[in-house]
XYZ file of C-alpha atoms in Angstrom:
134
model
C 3.544 38.409 -15.187
C 5.068 35.051 -14.266
C 8.535 35.007 -12.760
C 10.968 32.335 -13.961
C 11.483 29.436 -11.524
C 14.742 29.440 -9.622
C 17.211 26.613 -10.169
C 16.500 25.344 -6.639
C 12.727 25.234 -7.243
C 13.207 23.299 -10.481
C 15.609 20.823 -8.830
C 13.276 20.255 -5.872
C 10.271 19.701 -8.131
C 12.228 17.369 -10.404
C 13.561 15.359 -7.462
C 10.113 14.994 -5.900
C 8.648 13.850 -9.211
C 11.438 11.307 -9.681
C 10.839 9.874 -6.217
C 7.110 9.616 -6.809
C 7.600 7.840 -10.128
C 10.464 5.589 -9.049
C 9.025 4.281 -5.828
C 5.795 2.463 -5.381
C 3.827 2.453 -8.599
C 4.842 -1.002 -9.749
C 2.070 -2.861 -11.550
C 3.756 -6.184 -12.332
C 1.990 -8.926 -10.440
C -0.244 -6.464 -8.647
C -3.967 -6.293 -8.470
C -5.033 -3.558 -10.839
C -8.753 -3.712 -10.162
C -8.666 -0.263 -8.589
C -11.130 -1.401 -5.922
C -10.329 -0.587 -2.342
C -11.064 -3.212 0.287
C -11.681 -2.332 3.914
C -11.593 -4.561 6.992
C -14.225 -7.278 6.814
C -14.629 -7.136 3.038
C -13.453 -9.961 0.827
C -9.951 -9.501 -0.553
C -9.580 -12.765 -2.466
C -10.736 -16.351 -2.773
C -8.469 -19.098 -1.491
C -8.229 -20.466 -5.049
C -6.636 -17.124 -6.103
C -3.575 -17.765 -3.905
C -1.317 -20.560 -5.203
C 0.321 -23.018 -2.803
C 3.982 -21.997 -2.457
C 3.199 -18.573 -3.869
C 0.969 -15.590 -3.363
C -0.615 -12.498 -4.805
C 0.150 -8.796 -4.381
C -2.834 -6.486 -3.844
C -1.286 -3.160 -4.795
C -4.202 -0.904 -3.947
C -4.622 -2.430 -0.484
C -0.842 -2.575 0.050
C -1.025 -6.176 1.181
C 0.416 -9.441 -0.108
C -1.276 -12.757 0.673
C 0.708 -15.992 0.507
C 0.054 -19.703 0.952
C 3.349 -21.288 2.070
C 1.666 -24.690 2.565
C -1.741 -26.069 1.570
C -4.403 -24.240 3.588
C -1.898 -22.009 5.464
C -2.562 -18.401 4.443
C -0.367 -15.485 5.537
C -0.535 -11.762 4.855
C 2.128 -9.085 4.980
C 2.452 -5.426 4.181
C 3.265 -5.028 0.485
C 5.378 -1.953 1.279
C 9.063 -2.865 0.996
C 10.949 -2.034 4.175
C 13.938 -0.782 2.183
C 12.545 2.380 0.591
C 8.781 2.030 0.525
C 8.151 0.605 -2.936
C 5.202 -1.739 -3.352
C 6.478 -5.291 -3.845
C 5.892 -6.543 -7.358
C 5.729 -10.338 -7.452
C 5.591 -13.554 -5.482
C 7.652 -16.349 -7.037
C 9.846 -19.270 -6.009
C 8.980 -18.919 -2.324
C 9.765 -15.210 -2.050
C 7.979 -11.876 -2.163
C 10.015 -9.680 -4.496
C 10.510 -5.944 -4.737
C 11.397 -4.764 -8.236
C 12.813 -1.415 -7.117
C 16.064 -2.611 -5.533
C 15.727 -6.416 -5.631
C 14.930 -7.045 -1.964
C 13.138 -10.338 -1.281
C 11.176 -11.732 1.642
C 10.045 -15.209 2.697
C 6.431 -16.142 1.989
C 6.029 -17.919 5.351
C 7.233 -15.178 7.697
C 8.079 -12.040 5.684
C 11.748 -12.355 6.719
C 14.397 -10.772 4.522
C 15.891 -13.351 2.154
C 17.824 -10.859 0.034
C 18.847 -7.242 0.559
C 19.226 -4.335 0.520
C 16.213 -4.461 2.893
C 17.214 -5.316 6.466
C 13.766 -5.443 8.120
C 11.048 -8.064 7.478
C 7.678 -7.226 5.984
C 5.209 -6.602 8.832
C 2.460 -9.211 9.185
C -1.106 -8.159 8.374
C -4.253 -9.705 9.815
C -6.543 -11.686 7.562
C -9.424 -14.044 8.165
C -10.062 -17.152 6.091
C -13.668 -18.338 6.283
C -14.712 -20.993 3.826
C -12.985 -19.981 0.615
C -13.058 -16.232 1.314
C -10.019 -14.254 2.497
C -10.835 -10.955 4.180
C -8.761 -8.238 5.809
C -9.285 -8.400 9.564
């Protein structure tokens, strides 16, 4: 015999599900290949990262940018506001769709809130036209 769930149990389960759905499963602009890349493996080709823009790699939780020709940067793709994965890179900023925070492509600095902390830098290596996680 199954006992009915208490109101508290239902509210806790509903709240947890809402948080899981509402934070971090953004696909817009992300890499949806499903492949996981570990340190030393190729993440992208330099031609994949536009000058003045970038690309979000959702599965690896990293965003790679090219603020100037040949200058590649990488940052955590986890928004410092509430942990959503950033969605896009456009017009010189890395953008989180959850609460509209934005970050500079050159240094990960906050350019628009509600986030107050920059995106942490990630280590990459550019060798030839291959970009790998360091």
